[in-house]
mmCIF file with all atom_site columns, N, CA and C in Angstrom:
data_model
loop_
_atom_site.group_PDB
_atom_site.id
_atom_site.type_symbol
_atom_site.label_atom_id
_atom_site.label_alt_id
_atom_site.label_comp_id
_atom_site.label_asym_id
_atom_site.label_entity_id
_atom_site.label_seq_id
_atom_site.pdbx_PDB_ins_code
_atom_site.Cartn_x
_atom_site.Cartn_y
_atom_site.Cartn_z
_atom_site.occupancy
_atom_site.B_iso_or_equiv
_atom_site.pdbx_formal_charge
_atom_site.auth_seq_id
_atom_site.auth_comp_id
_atom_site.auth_asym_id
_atom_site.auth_atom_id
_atom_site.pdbx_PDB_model_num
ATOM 1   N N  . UNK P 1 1  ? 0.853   -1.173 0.000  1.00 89.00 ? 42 UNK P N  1
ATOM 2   C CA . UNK P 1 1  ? 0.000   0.000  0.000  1.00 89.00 ? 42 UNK P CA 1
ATOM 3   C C  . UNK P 1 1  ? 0.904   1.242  0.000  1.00 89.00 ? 42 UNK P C  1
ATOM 4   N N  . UNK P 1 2  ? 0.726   2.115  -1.396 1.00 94.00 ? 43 UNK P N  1
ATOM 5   C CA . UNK P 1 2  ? 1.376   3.664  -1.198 1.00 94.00 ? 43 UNK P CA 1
ATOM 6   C C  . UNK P 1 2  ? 0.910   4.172  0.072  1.00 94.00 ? 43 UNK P C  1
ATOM 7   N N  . UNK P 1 3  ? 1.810   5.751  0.448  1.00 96.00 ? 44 UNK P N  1
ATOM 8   C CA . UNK P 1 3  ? 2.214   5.906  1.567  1.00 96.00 ? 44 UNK P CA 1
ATOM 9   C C  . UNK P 1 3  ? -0.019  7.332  1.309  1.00 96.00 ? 44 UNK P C  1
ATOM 10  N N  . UNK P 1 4  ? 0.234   7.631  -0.130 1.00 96.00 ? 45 UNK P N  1
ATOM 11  C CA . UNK P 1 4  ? -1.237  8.250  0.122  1.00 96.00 ? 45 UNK P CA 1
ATOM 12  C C  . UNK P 1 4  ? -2.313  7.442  0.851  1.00 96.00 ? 45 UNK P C  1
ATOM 13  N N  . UNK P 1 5  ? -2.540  6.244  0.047  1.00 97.00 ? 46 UNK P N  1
ATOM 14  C CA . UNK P 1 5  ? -3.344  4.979  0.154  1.00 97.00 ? 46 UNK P CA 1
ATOM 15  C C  . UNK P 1 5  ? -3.511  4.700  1.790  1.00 97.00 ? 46 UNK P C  1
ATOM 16  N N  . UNK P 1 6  ? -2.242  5.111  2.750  1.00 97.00 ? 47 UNK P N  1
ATOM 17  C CA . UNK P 1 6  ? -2.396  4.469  4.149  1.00 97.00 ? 47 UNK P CA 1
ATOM 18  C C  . UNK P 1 6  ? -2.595  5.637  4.765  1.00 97.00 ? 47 UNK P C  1
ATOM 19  N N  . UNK P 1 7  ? -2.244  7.137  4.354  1.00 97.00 ? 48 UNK P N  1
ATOM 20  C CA . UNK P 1 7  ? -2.699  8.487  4.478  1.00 97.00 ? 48 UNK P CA 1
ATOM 21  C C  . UNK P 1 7  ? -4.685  8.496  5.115  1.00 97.00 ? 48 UNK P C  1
ATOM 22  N N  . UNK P 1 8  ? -4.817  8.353  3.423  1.00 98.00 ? 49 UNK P N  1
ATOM 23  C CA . UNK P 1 8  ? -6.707  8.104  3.383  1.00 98.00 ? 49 UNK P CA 1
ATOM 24  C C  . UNK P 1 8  ? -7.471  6.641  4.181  1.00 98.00 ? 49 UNK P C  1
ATOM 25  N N  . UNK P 1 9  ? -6.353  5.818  4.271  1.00 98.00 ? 50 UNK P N  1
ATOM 26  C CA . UNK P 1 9  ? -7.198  4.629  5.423  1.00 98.00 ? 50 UNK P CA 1
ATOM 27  C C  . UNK P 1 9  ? -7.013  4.739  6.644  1.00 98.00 ? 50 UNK P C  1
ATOM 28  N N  . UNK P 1 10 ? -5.938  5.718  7.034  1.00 98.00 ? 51 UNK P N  1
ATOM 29  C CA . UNK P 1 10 ? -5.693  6.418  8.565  1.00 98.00 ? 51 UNK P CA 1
ATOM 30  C C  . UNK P 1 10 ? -6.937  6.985  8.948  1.00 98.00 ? 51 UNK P C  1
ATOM 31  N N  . UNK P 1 11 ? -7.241  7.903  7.813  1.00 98.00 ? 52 UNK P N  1
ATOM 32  C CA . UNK P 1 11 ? -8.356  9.489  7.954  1.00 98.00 ? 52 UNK P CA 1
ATOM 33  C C  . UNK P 1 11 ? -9.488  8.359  8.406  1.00 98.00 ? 52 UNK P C  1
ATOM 34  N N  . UNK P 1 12 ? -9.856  7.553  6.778  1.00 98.00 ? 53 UNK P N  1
ATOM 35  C CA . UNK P 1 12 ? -11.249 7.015  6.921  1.00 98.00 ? 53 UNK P CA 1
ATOM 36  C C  . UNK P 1 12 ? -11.552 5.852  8.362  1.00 98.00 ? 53 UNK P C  1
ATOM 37  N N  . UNK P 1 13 ? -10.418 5.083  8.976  1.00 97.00 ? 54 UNK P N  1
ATOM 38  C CA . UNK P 1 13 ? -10.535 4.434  9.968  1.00 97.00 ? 54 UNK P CA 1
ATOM 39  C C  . UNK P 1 13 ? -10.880 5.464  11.383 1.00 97.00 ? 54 UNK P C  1
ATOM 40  N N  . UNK P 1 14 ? -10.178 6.503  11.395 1.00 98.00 ? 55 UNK P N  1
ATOM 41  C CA . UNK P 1 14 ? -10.435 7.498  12.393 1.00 98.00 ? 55 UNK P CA 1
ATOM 42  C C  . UNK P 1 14 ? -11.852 8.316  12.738 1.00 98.00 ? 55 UNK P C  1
ATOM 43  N N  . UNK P 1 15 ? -12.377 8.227  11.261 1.00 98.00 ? 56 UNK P N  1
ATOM 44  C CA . UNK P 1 15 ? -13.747 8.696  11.086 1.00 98.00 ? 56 UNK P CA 1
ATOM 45  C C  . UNK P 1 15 ? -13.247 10.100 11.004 1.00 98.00 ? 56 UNK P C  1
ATOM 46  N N  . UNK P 1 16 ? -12.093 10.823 10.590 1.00 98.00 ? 57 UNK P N  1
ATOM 47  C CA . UNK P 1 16 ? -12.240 11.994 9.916  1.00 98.00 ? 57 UNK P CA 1
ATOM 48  C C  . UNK P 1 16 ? -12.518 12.408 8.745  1.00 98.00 ? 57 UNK P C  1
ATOM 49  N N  . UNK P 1 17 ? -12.907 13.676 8.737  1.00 98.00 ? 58 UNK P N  1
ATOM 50  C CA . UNK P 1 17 ? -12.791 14.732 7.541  1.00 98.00 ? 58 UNK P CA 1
ATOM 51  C C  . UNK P 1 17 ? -11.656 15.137 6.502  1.00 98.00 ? 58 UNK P C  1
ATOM 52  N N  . UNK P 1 18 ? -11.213 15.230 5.609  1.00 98.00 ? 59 UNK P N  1
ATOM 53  C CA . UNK P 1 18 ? -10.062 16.028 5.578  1.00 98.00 ? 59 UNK P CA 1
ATOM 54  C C  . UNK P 1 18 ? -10.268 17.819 6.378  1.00 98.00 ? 59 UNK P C  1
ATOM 55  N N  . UNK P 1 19 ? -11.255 18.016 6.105  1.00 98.00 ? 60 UNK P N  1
ATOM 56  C CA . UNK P 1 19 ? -11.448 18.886 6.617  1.00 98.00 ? 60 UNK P CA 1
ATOM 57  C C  . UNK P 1 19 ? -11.008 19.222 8.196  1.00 98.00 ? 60 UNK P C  1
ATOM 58  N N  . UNK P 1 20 ? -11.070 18.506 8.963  1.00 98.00 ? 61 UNK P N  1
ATOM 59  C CA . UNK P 1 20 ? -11.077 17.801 10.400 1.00 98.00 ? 61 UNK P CA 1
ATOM 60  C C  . UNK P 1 20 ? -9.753  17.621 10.454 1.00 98.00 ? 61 UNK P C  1
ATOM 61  N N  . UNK P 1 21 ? -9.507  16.650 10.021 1.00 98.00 ? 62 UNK P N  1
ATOM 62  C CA . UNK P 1 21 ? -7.620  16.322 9.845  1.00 98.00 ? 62 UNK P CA 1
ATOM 63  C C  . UNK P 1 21 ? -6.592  17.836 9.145  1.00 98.00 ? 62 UNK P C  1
ATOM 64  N N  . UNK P 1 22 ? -7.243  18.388 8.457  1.00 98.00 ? 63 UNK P N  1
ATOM 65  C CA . UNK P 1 22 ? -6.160  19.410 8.367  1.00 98.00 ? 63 UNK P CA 1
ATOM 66  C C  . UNK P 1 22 ? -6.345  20.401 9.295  1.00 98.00 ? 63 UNK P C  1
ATOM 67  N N  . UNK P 1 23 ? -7.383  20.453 9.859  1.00 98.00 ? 64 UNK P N  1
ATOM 68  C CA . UNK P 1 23 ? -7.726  21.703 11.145 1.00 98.00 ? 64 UNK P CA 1
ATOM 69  C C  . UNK P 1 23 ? -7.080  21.410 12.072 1.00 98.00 ? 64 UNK P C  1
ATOM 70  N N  . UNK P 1 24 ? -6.989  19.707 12.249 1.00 98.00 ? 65 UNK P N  1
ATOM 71  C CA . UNK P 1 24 ? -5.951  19.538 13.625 1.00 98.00 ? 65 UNK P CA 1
ATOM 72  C C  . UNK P 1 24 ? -4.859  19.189 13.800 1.00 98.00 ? 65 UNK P C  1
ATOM 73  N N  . UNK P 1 25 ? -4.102  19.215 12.159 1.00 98.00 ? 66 UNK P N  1
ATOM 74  C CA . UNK P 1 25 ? -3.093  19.366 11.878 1.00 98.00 ? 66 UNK P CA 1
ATOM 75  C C  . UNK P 1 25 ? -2.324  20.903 11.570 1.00 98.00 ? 66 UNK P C  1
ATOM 76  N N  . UNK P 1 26 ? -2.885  21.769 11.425 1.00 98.00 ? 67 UNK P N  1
ATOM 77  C CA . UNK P 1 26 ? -2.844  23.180 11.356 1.00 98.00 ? 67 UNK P CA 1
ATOM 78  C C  . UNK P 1 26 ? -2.244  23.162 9.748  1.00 98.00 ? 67 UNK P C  1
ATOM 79  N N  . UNK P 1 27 ? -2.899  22.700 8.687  1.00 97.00 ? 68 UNK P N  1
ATOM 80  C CA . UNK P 1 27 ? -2.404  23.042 7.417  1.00 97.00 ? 68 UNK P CA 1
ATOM 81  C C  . UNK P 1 27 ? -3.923  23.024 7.054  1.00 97.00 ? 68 UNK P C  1
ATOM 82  N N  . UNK P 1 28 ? -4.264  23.470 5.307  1.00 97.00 ? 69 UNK P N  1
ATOM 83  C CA . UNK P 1 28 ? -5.415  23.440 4.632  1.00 97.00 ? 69 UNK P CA 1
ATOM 84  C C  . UNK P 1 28 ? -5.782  22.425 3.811  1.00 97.00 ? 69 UNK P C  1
ATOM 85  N N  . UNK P 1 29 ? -7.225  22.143 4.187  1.00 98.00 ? 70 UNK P N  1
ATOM 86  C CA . UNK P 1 29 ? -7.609  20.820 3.195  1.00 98.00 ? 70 UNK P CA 1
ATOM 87  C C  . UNK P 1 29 ? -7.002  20.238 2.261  1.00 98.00 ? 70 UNK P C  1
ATOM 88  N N  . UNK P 1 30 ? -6.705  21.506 1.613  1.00 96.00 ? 71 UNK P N  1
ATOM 89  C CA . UNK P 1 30 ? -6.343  21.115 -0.235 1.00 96.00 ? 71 UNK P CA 1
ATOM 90  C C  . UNK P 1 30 ? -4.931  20.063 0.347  1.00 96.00 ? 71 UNK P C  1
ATOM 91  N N  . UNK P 1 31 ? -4.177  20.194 1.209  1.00 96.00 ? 72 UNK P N  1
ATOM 92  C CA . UNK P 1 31 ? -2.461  19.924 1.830  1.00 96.00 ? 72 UNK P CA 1
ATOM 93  C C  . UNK P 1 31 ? -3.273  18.261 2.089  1.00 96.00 ? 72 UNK P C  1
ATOM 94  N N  . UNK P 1 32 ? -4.106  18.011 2.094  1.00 97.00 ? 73 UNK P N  1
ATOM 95  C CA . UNK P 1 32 ? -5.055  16.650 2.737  1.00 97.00 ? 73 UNK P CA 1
ATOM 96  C C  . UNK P 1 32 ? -5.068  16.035 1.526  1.00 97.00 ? 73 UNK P C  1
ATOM 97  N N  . UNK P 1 33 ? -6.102  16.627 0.803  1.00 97.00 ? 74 UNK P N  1
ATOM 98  C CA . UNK P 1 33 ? -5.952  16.324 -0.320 1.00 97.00 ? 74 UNK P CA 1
ATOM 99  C C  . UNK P 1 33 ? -4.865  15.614 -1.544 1.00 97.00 ? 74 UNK P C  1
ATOM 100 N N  . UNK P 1 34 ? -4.087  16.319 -1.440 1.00 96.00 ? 75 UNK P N  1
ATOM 101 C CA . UNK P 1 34 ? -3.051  16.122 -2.056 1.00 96.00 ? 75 UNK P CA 1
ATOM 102 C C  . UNK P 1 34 ? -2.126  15.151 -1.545 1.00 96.00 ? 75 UNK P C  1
ATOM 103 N N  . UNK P 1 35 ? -2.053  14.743 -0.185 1.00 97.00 ? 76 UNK P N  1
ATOM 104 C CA . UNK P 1 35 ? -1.105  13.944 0.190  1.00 97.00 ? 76 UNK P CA 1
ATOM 105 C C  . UNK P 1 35 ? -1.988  12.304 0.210  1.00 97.00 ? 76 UNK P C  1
ATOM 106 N N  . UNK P 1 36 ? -3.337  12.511 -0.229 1.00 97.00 ? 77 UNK P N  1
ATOM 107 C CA . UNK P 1 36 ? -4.115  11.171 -0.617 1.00 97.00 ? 77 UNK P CA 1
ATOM 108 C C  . UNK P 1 36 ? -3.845  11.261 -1.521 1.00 97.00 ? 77 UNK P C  1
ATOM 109 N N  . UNK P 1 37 ? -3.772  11.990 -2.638 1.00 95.00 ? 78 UNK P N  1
ATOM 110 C CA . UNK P 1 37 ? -4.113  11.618 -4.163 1.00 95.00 ? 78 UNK P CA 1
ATOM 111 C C  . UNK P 1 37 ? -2.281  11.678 -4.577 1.00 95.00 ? 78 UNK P C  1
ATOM 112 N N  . UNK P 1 38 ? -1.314  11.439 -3.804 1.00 92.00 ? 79 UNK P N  1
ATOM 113 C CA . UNK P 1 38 ? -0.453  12.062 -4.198 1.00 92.00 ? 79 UNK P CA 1
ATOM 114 C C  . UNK P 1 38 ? 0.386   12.532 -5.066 1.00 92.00 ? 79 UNK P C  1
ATOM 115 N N  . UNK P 1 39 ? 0.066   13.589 -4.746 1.00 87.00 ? 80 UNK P N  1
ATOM 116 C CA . UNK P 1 39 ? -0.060  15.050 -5.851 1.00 87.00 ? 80 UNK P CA 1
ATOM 117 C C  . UNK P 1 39 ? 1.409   15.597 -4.852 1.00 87.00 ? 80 UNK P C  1
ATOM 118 N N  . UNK P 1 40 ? 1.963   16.426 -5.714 1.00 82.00 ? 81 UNK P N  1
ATOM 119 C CA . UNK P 1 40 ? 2.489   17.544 -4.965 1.00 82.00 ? 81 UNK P CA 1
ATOM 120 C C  . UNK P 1 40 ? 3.743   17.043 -4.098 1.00 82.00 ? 81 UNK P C  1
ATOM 121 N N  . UNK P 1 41 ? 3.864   18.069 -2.466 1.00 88.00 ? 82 UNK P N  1
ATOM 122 C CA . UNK P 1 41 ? 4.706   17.255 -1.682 1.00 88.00 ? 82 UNK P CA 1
ATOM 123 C C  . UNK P 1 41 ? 3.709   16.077 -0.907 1.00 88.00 ? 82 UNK P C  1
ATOM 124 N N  . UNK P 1 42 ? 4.943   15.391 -0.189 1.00 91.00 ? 83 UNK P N  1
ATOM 125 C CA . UNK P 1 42 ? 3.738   14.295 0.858  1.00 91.00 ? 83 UNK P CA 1
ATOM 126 C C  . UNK P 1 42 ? 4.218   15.535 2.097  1.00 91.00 ? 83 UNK P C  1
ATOM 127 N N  . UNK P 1 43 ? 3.678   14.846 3.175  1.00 95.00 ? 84 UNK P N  1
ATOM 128 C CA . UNK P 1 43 ? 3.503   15.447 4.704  1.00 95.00 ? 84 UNK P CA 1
ATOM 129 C C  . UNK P 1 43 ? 5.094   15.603 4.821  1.00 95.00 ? 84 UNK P C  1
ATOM 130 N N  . UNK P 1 44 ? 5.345   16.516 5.849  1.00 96.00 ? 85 UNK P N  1
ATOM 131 C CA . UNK P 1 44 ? 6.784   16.427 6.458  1.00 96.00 ? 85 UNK P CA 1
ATOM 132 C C  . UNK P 1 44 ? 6.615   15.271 7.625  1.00 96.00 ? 85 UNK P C  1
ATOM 133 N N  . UNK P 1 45 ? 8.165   15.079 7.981  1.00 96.00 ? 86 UNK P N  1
ATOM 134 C CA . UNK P 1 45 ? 7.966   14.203 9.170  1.00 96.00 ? 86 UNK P CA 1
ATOM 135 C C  . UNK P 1 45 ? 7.370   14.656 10.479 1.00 96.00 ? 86 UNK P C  1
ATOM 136 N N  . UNK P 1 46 ? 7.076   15.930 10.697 1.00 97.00 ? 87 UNK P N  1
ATOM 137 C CA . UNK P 1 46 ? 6.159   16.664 11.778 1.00 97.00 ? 87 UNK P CA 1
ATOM 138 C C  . UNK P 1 46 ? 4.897   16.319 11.586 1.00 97.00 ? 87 UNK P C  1
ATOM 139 N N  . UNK P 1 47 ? 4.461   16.491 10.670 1.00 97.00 ? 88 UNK P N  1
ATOM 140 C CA . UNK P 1 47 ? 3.070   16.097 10.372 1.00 97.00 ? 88 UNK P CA 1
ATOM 141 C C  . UNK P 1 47 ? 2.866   15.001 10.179 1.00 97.00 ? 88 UNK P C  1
ATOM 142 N N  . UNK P 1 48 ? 3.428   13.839 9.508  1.00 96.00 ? 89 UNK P N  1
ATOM 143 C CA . UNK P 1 48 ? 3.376   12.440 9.150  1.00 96.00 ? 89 UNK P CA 1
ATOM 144 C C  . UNK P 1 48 ? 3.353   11.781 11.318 1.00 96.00 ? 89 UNK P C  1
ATOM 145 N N  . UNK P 1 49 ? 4.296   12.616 12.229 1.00 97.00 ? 90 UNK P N  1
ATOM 146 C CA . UNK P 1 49 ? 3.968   11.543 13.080 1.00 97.00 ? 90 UNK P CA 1
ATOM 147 C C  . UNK P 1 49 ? 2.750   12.602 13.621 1.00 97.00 ? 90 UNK P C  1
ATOM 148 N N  . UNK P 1 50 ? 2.867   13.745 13.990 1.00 98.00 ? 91 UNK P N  1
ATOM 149 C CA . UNK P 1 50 ? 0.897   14.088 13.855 1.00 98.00 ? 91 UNK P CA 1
ATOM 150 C C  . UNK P 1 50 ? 0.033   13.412 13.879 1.00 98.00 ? 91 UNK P C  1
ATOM 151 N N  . UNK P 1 51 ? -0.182  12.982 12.165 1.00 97.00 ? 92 UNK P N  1
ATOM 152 C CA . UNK P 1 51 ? -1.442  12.596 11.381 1.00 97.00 ? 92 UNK P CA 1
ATOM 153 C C  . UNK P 1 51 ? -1.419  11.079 12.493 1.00 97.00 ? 92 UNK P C  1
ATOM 154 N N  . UNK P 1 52 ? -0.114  10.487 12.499 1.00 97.00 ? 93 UNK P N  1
ATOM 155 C CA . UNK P 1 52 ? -0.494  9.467  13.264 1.00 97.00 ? 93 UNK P CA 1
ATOM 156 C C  . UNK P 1 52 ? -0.715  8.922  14.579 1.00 97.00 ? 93 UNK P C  1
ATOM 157 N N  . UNK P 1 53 ? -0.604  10.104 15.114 1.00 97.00 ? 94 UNK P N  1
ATOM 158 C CA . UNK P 1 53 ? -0.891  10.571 16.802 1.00 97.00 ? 94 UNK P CA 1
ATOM 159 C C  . UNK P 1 53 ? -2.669  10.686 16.470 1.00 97.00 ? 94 UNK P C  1
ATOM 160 N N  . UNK P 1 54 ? -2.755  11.285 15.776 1.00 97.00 ? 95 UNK P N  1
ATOM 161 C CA . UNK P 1 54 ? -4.522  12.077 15.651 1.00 97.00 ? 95 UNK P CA 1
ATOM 162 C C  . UNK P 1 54 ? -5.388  10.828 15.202 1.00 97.00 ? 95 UNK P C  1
ATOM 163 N N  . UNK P 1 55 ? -4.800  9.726  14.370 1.00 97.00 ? 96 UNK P N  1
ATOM 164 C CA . UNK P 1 55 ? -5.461  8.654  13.687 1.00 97.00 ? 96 UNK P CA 1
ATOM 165 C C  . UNK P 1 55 ? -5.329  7.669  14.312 1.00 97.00 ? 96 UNK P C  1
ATOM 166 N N  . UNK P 1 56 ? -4.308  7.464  15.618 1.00 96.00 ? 97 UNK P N  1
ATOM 167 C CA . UNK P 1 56 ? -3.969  6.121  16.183 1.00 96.00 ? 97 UNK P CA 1
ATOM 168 C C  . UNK P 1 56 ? -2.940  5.380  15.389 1.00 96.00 ? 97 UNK P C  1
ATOM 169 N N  . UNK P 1 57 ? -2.495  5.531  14.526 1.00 93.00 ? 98 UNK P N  1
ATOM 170 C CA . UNK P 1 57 ? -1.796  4.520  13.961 1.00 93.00 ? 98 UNK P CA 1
ATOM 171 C C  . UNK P 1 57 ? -0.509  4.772  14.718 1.00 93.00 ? 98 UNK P C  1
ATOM 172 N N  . UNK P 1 58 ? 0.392   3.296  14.812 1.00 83.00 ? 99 UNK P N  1
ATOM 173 C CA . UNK P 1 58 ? 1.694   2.962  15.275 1.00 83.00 ? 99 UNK P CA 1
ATOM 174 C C  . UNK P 1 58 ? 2.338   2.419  14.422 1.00 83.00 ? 99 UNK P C  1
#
């Protein structure tokens, strides 16, 4: 599984939003977006262990 692919099954197992997930990550949707579809940059490592503090994943 790409690293977007486990991005969007983090969000959807957590029962977030992107909307939700970038608010409590302090970046903007579209930055959500893009690191599912991946587009663009991915997350930094600040945010990558974040997203996985906020989603539960270990």
């Amino acid at each position: 599984m790409s690293l977007p692919d486990r991005i969007r099954t983090a969000r959807h197992r957590a029962r977030l939003s992107q909307y939700s997930l970038a608010a409590r990550l302090g970046v903007d949707r579209s930055a959500v977006s893009h690191w599912e579809c991946g587009h663009g940059n991915l997350p930094s490592s600040v945010n990558l262990l974040a997203l996985a503090e906020i989603t539960g994943v270990r």
